[in-house]
XYZ file of C-alpha atoms in Angstrom:
727
model
C 0.000 0.000 0.000
C 1.321 3.466 -0.920
C 1.977 6.131 1.652
C -0.966 8.130 0.246
C -3.318 5.158 0.548
C -2.236 4.529 4.133
C -2.913 8.159 5.004
C -6.341 7.995 3.412
C -7.144 4.835 5.345
C -6.102 6.438 8.629
C -8.272 9.489 7.914
C -11.245 7.285 7.064
C -10.816 5.298 10.251
C -10.599 8.499 12.288
C -13.785 9.824 10.683
C -15.584 6.560 11.329
C -14.430 6.573 14.970
C -15.732 10.133 15.353
C -19.159 9.241 13.947
C -19.408 6.160 16.146
C -18.433 8.074 19.280
C -21.035 10.725 18.444
C -23.893 8.294 17.889
C -23.249 5.482 20.352
C -23.934 7.307 23.640
C -27.404 8.423 22.541
C -28.327 4.931 21.414
C -26.933 3.325 24.528
C -28.712 5.801 26.774
C -32.015 4.948 25.103
C -31.376 1.323 25.990
C -30.478 2.099 29.576
C -26.895 0.922 29.126
C -23.681 2.324 30.572
C -21.711 4.262 27.978
C -18.089 5.364 27.696
C -16.758 8.410 29.468
C -16.085 11.697 27.715
C -12.844 12.400 25.920
C -11.621 14.505 28.857
C -12.348 11.729 31.337
C -10.469 9.200 29.236
C -7.439 11.446 29.167
C -7.539 11.938 32.944
C -7.784 8.217 33.586
C -5.006 7.497 31.127
C -2.685 9.655 33.161
C -3.209 7.394 36.182
C -1.322 4.546 34.549
C 1.441 4.257 32.018
C -0.126 3.743 28.594
C 1.264 1.817 25.647
C 1.690 3.372 22.254
C -1.355 5.526 21.524
C -1.219 4.859 17.798
C -1.878 1.122 18.024
C -5.219 -0.681 18.156
C -3.912 -2.572 21.195
C -3.252 0.699 22.956
C -6.686 2.072 22.056
C -8.899 -0.943 22.628
C -6.931 -3.723 24.306
C -5.802 -4.891 27.687
C -3.812 -1.740 28.585
C -6.952 0.422 28.336
C -8.747 -2.002 30.655
C -5.830 -1.885 33.079
C -6.000 1.907 33.141
C -9.712 1.697 33.915
C -9.039 -0.696 36.792
C -7.222 2.065 38.678
C -9.866 4.649 37.870
C -11.102 6.899 40.640
C -14.730 5.954 39.926
C -16.547 2.685 40.582
C -18.139 2.763 37.146
C -14.741 3.154 35.525
C -13.339 0.176 37.411
C -16.392 -1.887 36.505
C -15.838 -1.072 32.845
C -12.249 -2.195 33.156
C -13.266 -5.511 34.714
C -15.928 -6.103 32.072
C -13.565 -5.193 29.257
C -11.038 -7.811 30.373
C -13.826 -10.345 30.687
C -15.067 -9.529 27.195
C -11.570 -9.930 25.746
C -11.381 -13.302 27.489
C -7.898 -14.283 26.341
C -5.484 -15.953 28.775
C -3.557 -12.668 28.917
C -6.718 -10.753 29.806
C -7.674 -13.219 32.544
C -4.138 -13.073 33.941
C -4.351 -9.272 33.950
C -7.646 -9.383 35.845
C -6.319 -11.915 38.352
C -3.176 -9.875 38.972
C -5.229 -6.722 39.449
C -7.319 -8.331 42.193
C -4.233 -9.789 43.823
C -2.404 -6.468 43.910
C -5.009 -3.671 44.035
C -6.673 -2.786 47.325
C -8.939 -0.383 45.440
C -10.604 -3.284 43.658
C -10.925 -5.560 46.671
C -12.483 -2.863 48.851
C -15.407 -2.354 46.484
C -18.067 -5.056 46.703
C -19.557 -4.495 43.267
C -16.208 -4.635 41.505
C -15.216 -7.787 43.406
C -18.511 -9.454 42.508
C -18.159 -8.588 38.844
C -14.592 -9.882 38.798
C -15.415 -13.146 40.563
C -18.287 -13.802 38.154
C -15.912 -13.394 35.217
C -13.174 -15.497 36.801
C -15.688 -18.236 37.665
C -15.478 -19.523 34.106
C -11.730 -19.993 34.604
C -11.781 -21.677 38.024
C -9.583 -24.511 36.785
C -6.670 -22.155 36.111
C -3.869 -22.336 38.644
C -3.703 -18.551 38.965
C -7.460 -18.103 39.405
C -8.241 -20.822 41.935
C -6.378 -19.239 44.895
C -8.235 -15.987 44.346
C -11.603 -17.758 44.448
C -10.564 -19.632 47.578
C -9.498 -16.381 49.230
C -12.869 -14.793 48.473
C -14.564 -17.806 50.010
C -12.564 -18.254 53.179
C -10.600 -15.176 54.180
C -11.564 -11.997 55.990
C -12.828 -11.216 59.450
C -16.359 -10.200 60.439
C -16.041 -6.847 58.673
C -15.046 -8.465 55.387
C -17.791 -11.071 55.654
C -20.398 -8.389 56.253
C -19.133 -6.135 53.458
C -21.305 -5.065 50.581
C -22.236 -7.969 48.288
C -20.137 -10.348 50.402
C -22.742 -13.106 50.292
C -23.003 -12.935 46.524
C -19.217 -12.993 46.147
C -18.830 -15.993 48.469
C -21.655 -17.863 46.792
C -20.300 -17.278 43.294
C -16.778 -18.290 44.309
C -17.996 -21.458 46.014
C -20.200 -22.504 43.101
C -17.378 -21.863 40.626
C -14.942 -23.991 42.631
C -17.443 -26.815 43.071
C -18.454 -26.803 39.409
C -14.822 -27.132 38.305
C -14.621 -30.456 40.216
C -10.896 -29.898 40.443
C -9.280 -31.909 43.240
C -7.559 -28.862 44.724
C -10.781 -26.864 44.532
C -12.694 -29.630 46.295
C -10.060 -29.775 49.007
C -10.349 -26.013 49.517
C -14.131 -26.271 49.763
C -13.878 -29.004 52.390
C -11.459 -26.821 54.323
C -14.006 -24.008 54.243
C -16.715 -26.369 55.486
C -14.548 -27.349 58.450
C -13.684 -23.712 59.121
C -17.392 -22.904 59.414
C -19.037 -19.515 59.275
C -20.554 -17.962 56.142
C -17.760 -19.377 53.976
C -18.419 -22.868 55.280
C -22.135 -22.547 54.602
C -21.471 -21.355 51.057
C -18.991 -24.182 50.442
C -21.350 -26.841 51.773
C -24.244 -25.557 49.654
C -22.031 -25.464 46.557
C -20.844 -29.046 47.037
C -24.458 -30.195 47.291
C -25.258 -28.394 44.022
C -22.154 -29.767 42.272
C -21.210 -32.929 44.198
C -17.805 -34.450 43.446
C -17.821 -37.557 41.291
C -16.010 -39.364 44.095
C -16.133 -38.781 47.842
C -12.491 -39.762 48.139
C -11.258 -36.136 47.992
C -13.583 -35.314 50.904
C -12.126 -38.029 53.121
C -8.553 -38.218 51.924
C -5.987 -37.978 54.708
C -8.592 -37.699 57.486
C -8.376 -40.019 60.451
C -11.542 -38.544 61.956
C -14.723 -37.216 60.409
C -15.468 -33.843 61.942
C -19.133 -32.995 62.703
C -19.303 -30.421 59.900
C -17.981 -32.947 57.394
C -20.396 -35.602 58.636
C -23.285 -33.171 58.125
C -22.049 -32.498 54.590
C -21.907 -36.222 53.830
C -25.480 -36.537 55.012
C -26.529 -33.628 52.787
C -24.800 -35.152 49.766
C -26.789 -38.371 50.115
C -23.909 -40.480 48.790
C -24.163 -43.975 50.282
C -20.457 -44.532 49.586
C -19.831 -42.525 52.738
C -21.578 -45.073 54.971
C -18.504 -47.238 55.806
C -16.479 -44.262 57.010
C -19.420 -42.861 58.960
C -19.887 -46.215 60.690
C -16.273 -46.081 61.809
C -16.904 -42.600 63.187
C -19.477 -44.061 65.581
C -16.500 -45.315 67.604
C -14.937 -41.846 68.024
C -14.066 -40.851 71.577
C -15.837 -37.485 71.201
C -19.624 -37.567 71.609
C -20.103 -34.659 69.195
C -18.288 -36.622 66.494
C -20.303 -39.774 67.219
C -23.619 -37.902 67.246
C -22.901 -36.126 63.967
C -21.959 -39.416 62.304
C -25.105 -41.075 63.670
C -27.338 -38.318 62.294
C -25.618 -38.471 58.912
C -26.128 -42.244 58.774
C -29.797 -41.816 59.672
C -30.204 -39.293 56.872
C -28.653 -41.809 54.489
C -31.182 -44.419 55.638
C -28.612 -46.558 57.437
C -29.652 -48.036 60.792
C -26.148 -48.682 62.110
C -26.509 -45.959 64.753
C -29.817 -47.262 66.116
C -28.282 -49.323 68.906
C -26.073 -46.458 70.039
C -29.003 -44.045 69.961
C -31.092 -46.298 72.200
C -28.271 -46.269 74.710
C -27.892 -42.493 74.560
C -31.563 -41.755 75.313
C -31.295 -43.715 78.570
C -28.438 -41.651 79.952
C -28.667 -38.508 82.078
C -26.460 -36.562 79.702
C -28.566 -33.908 77.964
C -26.509 -33.898 74.766
C -26.654 -37.673 74.437
C -30.422 -37.772 75.074
C -30.992 -35.077 72.460
C -28.780 -36.773 69.854
C -30.268 -40.215 70.491
C -33.849 -38.981 70.201
C -33.089 -37.175 66.973
C -31.504 -40.278 65.425
C -34.467 -42.463 66.399
C -36.926 -39.844 65.140
C -35.063 -39.534 61.861
C -35.125 -43.325 61.398
C -38.779 -43.539 62.436
C -38.193 -46.658 64.514
C -39.807 -48.026 67.664
C -38.892 -46.031 70.729
C -38.710 -42.668 68.963
C -41.907 -41.357 70.561
C -40.774 -42.387 74.034
C -37.452 -40.618 73.504
C -39.207 -37.425 72.344
C -41.591 -37.614 75.304
C -38.582 -37.737 77.630
C -37.265 -34.554 76.033
C -40.641 -32.854 76.504
C -40.653 -33.724 80.183
C -37.357 -31.967 80.987
C -36.817 -28.229 80.933
C -33.416 -28.172 79.196
C -34.665 -30.334 76.316
C -38.337 -29.324 76.103
C -37.945 -27.156 73.007
C -36.014 -29.949 71.272
C -38.935 -32.220 72.085
C -41.415 -29.812 70.476
C -39.228 -29.550 67.378
C -38.956 -33.330 67.006
C -42.677 -33.819 67.734
C -43.422 -31.611 64.725
C -40.918 -33.514 62.563
C -41.992 -37.006 63.712
C -45.694 -36.760 64.703
C -47.274 -39.608 66.639
C -50.517 -40.048 68.651
C -48.303 -41.250 71.508
C -46.982 -37.685 71.879
C -50.354 -36.031 72.553
C -50.268 -36.435 76.346
C -46.614 -35.334 76.740
C -47.296 -32.289 74.564
C -50.398 -31.305 76.534
C -48.446 -31.698 79.780
C -45.738 -29.392 78.455
C -48.059 -26.549 77.362
C -48.100 -24.652 80.638
C -44.293 -24.611 80.747
C -44.039 -23.040 77.276
C -44.485 -19.437 76.203
C -45.685 -17.639 73.092
C -44.551 -19.152 69.817
C -43.195 -22.288 71.490
C -46.624 -23.021 72.966
C -48.277 -22.511 69.578
C -45.755 -24.895 68.015
C -46.629 -27.510 70.638
C -50.354 -27.116 69.919
C -49.633 -27.469 66.202
C -47.704 -30.663 66.999
C -50.780 -32.021 68.824
C -52.846 -31.412 65.705
C -50.212 -33.012 63.516
C -50.166 -36.089 65.790
C -53.771 -36.801 64.794
C -56.270 -39.226 66.262
C -59.280 -38.917 68.540
C -57.139 -38.176 71.588
C -55.567 -35.178 69.836
C -58.998 -33.878 68.766
C -60.302 -34.148 72.330
C -57.206 -32.411 73.698
C -57.524 -29.525 71.238
C -61.234 -29.158 71.941
C -60.394 -28.737 75.617
C -57.852 -26.009 74.779
C -60.543 -23.925 73.049
C -61.753 -22.878 76.486
C -58.398 -21.300 77.387
C -58.029 -17.809 75.867
C -54.238 -18.060 75.572
C -54.527 -21.377 73.694
C -57.826 -20.960 71.834
C -56.722 -19.562 68.472
C -53.837 -22.007 68.041
C -56.088 -24.927 69.056
C -58.836 -23.873 66.642
C -56.328 -23.563 63.800
C -54.860 -26.998 64.607
C -58.327 -28.588 64.618
C -59.142 -26.915 61.327
C -56.151 -28.473 59.567
C -56.187 -31.905 61.248
C -57.475 -34.657 58.922
C -59.959 -37.217 60.156
C -63.505 -37.505 61.415
C -62.443 -36.840 64.990
C -61.353 -33.273 64.287
C -64.485 -32.506 62.260
C -66.672 -33.941 65.026
C -64.865 -31.783 67.583
C -65.561 -28.645 65.545
C -69.209 -29.660 65.141
C -69.504 -30.045 68.904
C -67.941 -26.636 69.368
C -70.301 -25.034 66.818
C -73.291 -26.485 68.664
C -72.139 -25.590 72.144
C -73.794 -22.866 74.205
C -70.567 -20.856 74.413
C -70.414 -20.616 70.614
C -73.813 -19.010 70.162
C -72.505 -15.456 70.045
C -69.535 -13.125 70.296
C -65.851 -13.985 70.040
C -66.231 -17.759 70.758
C -68.659 -18.132 67.836
C -66.354 -16.192 65.504
C -63.419 -18.350 66.565
C -65.165 -21.676 65.886
C -66.759 -20.439 62.670
C -63.402 -19.316 61.334
C -61.929 -22.720 62.213
C -64.745 -24.461 60.340
C -64.133 -22.184 57.339
C -60.402 -22.948 57.335
C -61.226 -26.655 57.390
C -63.485 -26.239 54.372
C -60.890 -24.163 52.512
C -57.899 -26.439 53.214
C -59.449 -29.909 53.348
C -62.774 -29.418 51.565
C -64.426 -30.924 54.667
C -67.344 -28.769 55.862
C -68.505 -29.342 59.442
C -72.254 -29.538 60.037
C -73.619 -26.315 61.436
C -71.333 -23.994 59.477
C -74.037 -22.886 57.035
C -76.435 -21.917 59.843
C -73.691 -20.049 61.693
C -72.831 -17.992 58.590
C -76.454 -16.983 57.975
C -76.915 -15.985 61.593
C -73.699 -13.939 61.718
C -74.429 -12.127 58.453
C -77.531 -10.613 60.075
C -75.923 -9.520 63.354
C -75.410 -5.889 64.346
C -71.807 -6.457 65.422
C -69.604 -5.537 62.409
C -67.094 -8.258 63.341
C -69.833 -10.909 63.151
C -71.101 -9.571 59.830
C -67.570 -9.592 58.424
C -67.114 -13.276 59.296
C -70.521 -14.085 57.820
C -69.756 -12.248 54.576
C -66.324 -13.856 54.268
C -67.737 -17.334 54.799
C -70.677 -16.979 52.425
C -68.460 -15.732 49.599
C -65.560 -18.146 50.270
C -67.883 -21.173 50.240
C -69.706 -19.978 47.117
C -73.060 -19.414 48.825
C -72.956 -15.767 47.744
C -71.195 -14.289 44.722
C -68.631 -11.535 45.061
C -70.865 -9.241 43.020
C -73.915 -9.812 45.215
C -71.882 -9.341 48.393
C -70.471 -6.045 47.091
C -73.971 -4.872 46.125
C -75.003 -5.381 49.747
C -71.847 -3.764 51.114
C -72.053 -0.702 48.851
C -75.713 0.350 48.663
C -76.551 3.084 46.191
C -75.874 6.616 47.417
C -74.383 5.362 50.689
C -70.759 4.757 51.728
C -69.423 1.213 51.452
C -69.141 -0.900 54.575
C -65.348 -1.192 54.852
C -65.465 -4.305 57.025
C -67.668 -6.182 54.568
C -65.694 -5.069 51.518
C -62.451 -6.176 53.200
C -63.924 -9.579 54.079
C -65.337 -10.085 50.584
C -62.003 -9.077 49.014
C -60.108 -11.739 50.942
C -62.830 -14.319 50.313
C -62.576 -13.612 46.567
C -59.111 -15.201 46.672
C -60.730 -18.482 47.708
C -62.994 -18.286 44.671
C -60.031 -17.488 42.411
C -58.214 -20.541 43.791
C -60.881 -22.860 42.373
C -60.977 -21.233 38.952
C -63.230 -18.238 39.509
C -60.447 -15.912 38.389
C -62.804 -13.003 37.836
C -63.737 -12.886 41.524
C -60.954 -10.535 42.740
C -61.402 -8.403 39.610
C -64.906 -7.554 40.828
C -63.287 -5.407 43.528
C -62.231 -2.914 40.845
C -65.756 -1.502 40.988
C -64.932 -0.187 44.471
C -62.124 1.854 42.916
C -64.634 3.209 40.423
C -67.137 4.113 43.122
C -64.369 5.911 44.980
C -62.949 7.686 41.920
C -63.743 11.201 43.145
C -61.796 10.665 46.369
C -58.719 9.202 44.677
C -57.177 12.552 43.960
C -57.324 13.580 47.600
C -54.363 12.779 49.816
C -51.204 10.814 49.135
C -52.182 7.544 50.826
C -55.011 5.259 49.735
C -58.012 5.069 52.013
C -59.030 1.978 53.955
C -61.654 1.088 51.359
C -59.050 1.319 48.590
C -56.625 -0.915 50.488
C -59.448 -3.390 51.097
C -60.232 -3.477 47.364
C -56.552 -3.796 46.458
C -56.866 -7.496 45.565
C -58.228 -6.223 42.239
C -54.607 -5.393 41.381
C -53.721 -9.058 41.915
C -56.161 -9.998 39.179
C -55.115 -7.116 36.922
C -51.358 -6.458 37.335
C -51.534 -3.471 34.968
C -54.098 -1.653 37.114
C -56.368 -0.821 34.193
C -58.837 1.899 35.095
C -56.593 3.536 37.680
C -54.945 6.834 36.699
C -51.176 6.718 36.299
C -50.782 9.600 38.738
C -52.656 7.640 41.413
C -50.577 4.509 40.843
C -47.346 6.525 41.049
C -48.425 8.222 44.255
C -49.420 4.926 45.861
C -46.247 3.182 44.709
C -44.086 5.861 46.295
C -45.988 5.759 49.596
C -45.894 3.360 52.535
C -49.367 1.854 52.356
C -50.078 -1.867 51.878
C -51.076 -1.015 48.290
C -47.606 0.309 47.422
C -46.162 -3.015 46.141
C -49.034 -3.759 43.757
C -49.073 -0.156 42.556
C -45.323 -0.436 41.913
C -45.964 -3.597 39.890
C -48.636 -1.843 37.812
C -46.665 1.327 37.095
C -44.209 -0.098 34.485
C -47.145 -0.991 32.229
C -47.515 2.789 31.751
C -43.817 3.277 31.014
C -42.950 6.324 28.941
C -40.431 9.151 29.020
C -42.274 10.903 31.842
C -42.652 7.880 34.113
C -39.305 6.093 33.502
C -37.468 8.078 36.191
C -39.984 7.049 38.846
C -39.707 3.406 37.821
C -35.929 3.566 38.189
C -36.220 5.113 41.648
C -38.632 2.402 42.770
C -36.288 -0.254 41.395
C -33.443 1.198 43.460
C -35.446 1.937 46.629
C -34.799 0.758 50.168
C -37.786 -1.603 50.485
C -37.020 -4.984 48.865
C -40.743 -5.732 48.527
C -41.204 -2.607 46.400
C -38.095 -3.420 44.356
C -39.375 -6.943 43.737
C -42.791 -5.771 42.591
C -41.306 -3.119 40.329
C -39.213 -5.864 38.742
C -42.311 -8.036 38.270
C -44.041 -5.089 36.633
C -41.223 -4.697 34.117
C -42.350 -8.010 32.618
C -45.323 -6.090 31.204
C -43.399 -2.953 30.287
C -44.175 -2.067 26.635
C -40.703 -0.572 26.091
C -38.118 -3.048 24.673
C -35.299 -1.518 26.703
C -37.038 -2.545 29.937
C -34.956 -5.707 29.637
C -31.837 -3.669 30.407
C -33.450 -2.342 33.589
C -34.044 -5.923 34.716
C -30.526 -7.027 33.809
C -28.994 -4.107 35.707
C -31.330 -4.659 38.666
C -30.230 -8.278 38.994
C -26.508 -7.599 38.705
C -25.874 -6.207 42.196
C -29.115 -7.019 44.040
C -28.358 -8.527 47.450
C -31.889 -9.528 48.480
C -32.764 -12.987 47.098
C -36.503 -12.217 46.977
C -35.816 -9.361 44.552
C -33.559 -11.539 42.406
C -36.321 -14.150 42.248
C -38.730 -11.478 41.041
C -36.255 -10.345 38.386
C -35.895 -13.897 37.097
C -39.684 -14.322 37.000
C -39.971 -11.110 35.006
C -37.221 -12.158 32.608
C -39.086 -15.413 31.974
C -41.929 -13.327 30.524
C -39.734 -11.187 28.270
C -38.639 -12.353 24.850
C -35.642 -10.126 24.112
C -32.419 -12.112 23.481
C -30.611 -10.027 26.130
C -32.457 -11.930 28.866
C -30.399 -15.097 28.300
C -27.143 -13.725 29.708
C -28.742 -12.712 33.022
C -30.678 -15.965 33.328
C -27.527 -17.987 32.705
C -25.678 -15.951 35.307
C -28.473 -16.601 37.801
C -28.573 -20.311 36.949
C -24.842 -20.820 37.379
C -23.657 -18.490 40.136
C -26.544 -17.272 42.283
C -26.159 -18.503 45.880
C -29.936 -18.801 46.356
C -31.282 -22.203 45.334
C -34.698 -20.784 44.443
C -33.159 -18.225 42.104
C -31.153 -20.954 40.364
C -34.229 -23.180 40.019
C -36.325 -20.344 38.605
C -33.567 -19.439 36.144
C -33.335 -23.036 34.920
C -37.085 -23.108 34.408
C -37.031 -19.773 32.572
C -34.239 -20.916 30.256
C -36.252 -24.045 29.460
C -39.045 -21.816 28.173
C -41.396 -21.710 31.144
C -43.234 -18.483 31.951
C -43.073 -18.018 35.700
C -46.082 -15.798 36.310
C -47.042 -15.801 40.011
C -50.444 -17.433 40.481
C -53.399 -15.291 41.466
C -54.338 -17.859 44.113
C -53.603 -21.534 44.806
C -56.237 -24.219 45.156
C -56.265 -26.041 48.512
C -53.232 -24.040 49.564
C -52.516 -22.821 53.077
C -54.742 -20.263 54.767
C -53.134 -17.561 56.876
C -54.886 -16.927 60.194
C -53.606 -13.802 61.918
C -54.902 -12.396 65.203
C -53.785 -8.890 66.133
C -53.672 -8.314 69.880
C -53.693 -4.885 71.482
C -50.832 -4.444 73.965
C -52.992 -2.148 76.114
C -56.737 -1.420 76.403
C -56.204 2.016 74.911
C -54.586 0.479 71.821
C -57.656 -1.554 70.894
C -58.821 0.887 68.166
C -55.456 0.519 66.407
C -56.063 -3.179 65.619
C -59.725 -2.904 64.649
C -59.807 -3.088 60.893
C -56.036 -2.525 60.701
C -54.517 -2.462 57.226
C -51.508 -4.654 56.429
C -49.675 -6.382 53.614
C -49.094 -10.123 53.555
C -46.109 -11.111 51.408
C -46.619 -14.628 50.089
C -43.863 -17.201 49.736
C -43.597 -16.381 46.027
C -42.953 -12.721 46.881
C -46.350 -11.294 45.880
C -47.872 -8.850 48.380
C -51.567 -9.112 49.262
C -53.104 -5.910 50.695
C -55.537 -6.725 53.481
C -57.718 -5.039 56.062
C -58.433 -7.027 59.215
C -61.904 -7.661 60.556
C -63.143 -5.249 63.245
C -61.995 -7.661 65.968
C -58.406 -7.622 64.619
C -58.538 -11.090 63.035
C -57.879 -11.872 59.385
C -58.091 -15.003 57.228
C -56.238 -15.008 53.888
C -56.898 -18.043 51.644
C -55.339 -19.178 48.370
C -51.701 -18.845 49.434
C -48.862 -20.908 47.908
C -46.902 -23.237 50.170
C -44.050 -21.680 52.114
C -43.479 -18.972 54.697
C -45.330 -15.659 54.501
C -44.569 -12.333 56.181
C -47.061 -9.822 57.578
C -46.289 -6.104 57.842
C -48.797 -3.745 59.431
C -49.437 -0.350 57.923
C -47.310 2.311 59.684
C -50.413 3.534 61.485
C -54.131 2.983 61.461
C -55.725 4.539 58.382
C -58.605 6.935 59.017
C -61.786 5.042 58.316
C -60.326 1.668 59.314
C -63.066 1.028 61.851
C -65.473 -1.609 60.713
C -68.568 0.545 60.891
C -69.733 2.198 57.660
């Protein structure tokens, strides 16, 4: 090529570079992506590190530019440097990234940069230079380092990368972390369960004893090849070692420890009695109930007895559990009553029926009877419904609610329920009428529409207590296929349209009708301004409003969506992420990808993955693969696998025959009674969806149609004006 041609080529390249640099930022900004810094910023960062020849492509776009970014004064600059080396991906680039993390305290102090680097290096865990860095991230650091920003995500990613490599040295390092304990040990153990070694030999190599933590890991792995070594550990001189080995063997289905466990439960040593009972309970063999009963009878082991009675229910445990009730407090007592119900049988039903007469035990006993299978429990509820004490007031509401829960969970309706509902629907007490309305709608005796017609007579205010009860009951109808039932509550929003523009917080009637937003995630019919105001508030409607807002995404509303996605409440962040699944803008996918990248709360990451499963942009794959491979939360990984297989993970409106939440609010002083009457709250289901609720006027609330798993209740910051059950 002639000198003239070379000059022309250089000029053309320079012109092309100028056009690209002029156009790219605007395009990237429209997509919500990070863009390069200005020319001035690049020059300033270049001065922080010695640069190679400026006239070469390597100097302009290669590893040296990334290395200059790694020592940038800004977090975003350092992140770009890390990502650039990861994108280059050559052995030289990976070595440069590894060296930077080994030598630069600036990088290691920043949680986001460390996380990004570890995720990139995870694909190279089998490299000799990379493995020690991953091990260091897993095991080193004191309490401050372990509690640092994004520390859990970094540890989890490092552990999963090491386990997935199945390298012998990596496995050895993971076992060392397990034995060391703490957060690193937990992450290592979880990773080895996800990616178990092909042979257990590296786990046991060179070990004369099997430490308790290692024995627990062997039990978690479920590999029967560990049984011979665990049997040998039963002869260890240390009881803790023997007990851990015995429990691991029991989990593997091996009965070798049964004889030792029977000996332990007969001793006076508390630790031996506890370990022996747990082994027998795990094996489900004769003598387990007697061992648990012995734990229930002694103060130091009573709580262990309650725990094992729940895990290994037996009619033989009813009497010991009843005897222990008076020695237990609060939640422990409720767990013991639940264990009585789980034990089953006529003796358990009789015992629970007797507890209904004790105010401190009544609610837990009623709930246990409601969920206990068998004719005995139903007969006990029928006796309670027909008793003189259940003819009016709080006792009647208690038994009626228990009968309703039994119908909702087991489909087993006690005789007398229908008459009780009719009678309560016509009472003057608003709490009675609320229970009657809930029951008639939940059992299908009255439609949601008819119940709302009665609760909202023409030209008169709606009865908040009845609307709230009908709203919750509509979830029971939705659970059996009547999906339009919660949507009927939208008419309450329409009737209250004039008041919507007044005040920042929704009223009690609006919170009560909020289940309509469960049926219609886009909030059709509600003004965007109202949704935005609710989403940015603290009411129980805020999460569902935040989920609806992205469906209105445009230039004016995008900033508010971003603020909600970066807010301090993880429930709001999660619902905003769910709402982005319905965002009409294609670049919403980048908001989800960025939201996942550094999110520390697993419930929010689950919501992001669910939302990504409903998007169809190709960009979703990279985030889903990242979640599948390196997220420390097992639910996130499972959801990501399902999403990548093509499943759409839309949270269900309600679940048929699912659990029913029974919550009783108790005033801590007589003067505080008004604050629990018709109190608003949000119930966050196990799948992360928030249900806005308003309690009955007596402070009790039933919420049907929930998915399996733990739920969390959060009361509104204060009672909302108009919460009282009276119209």
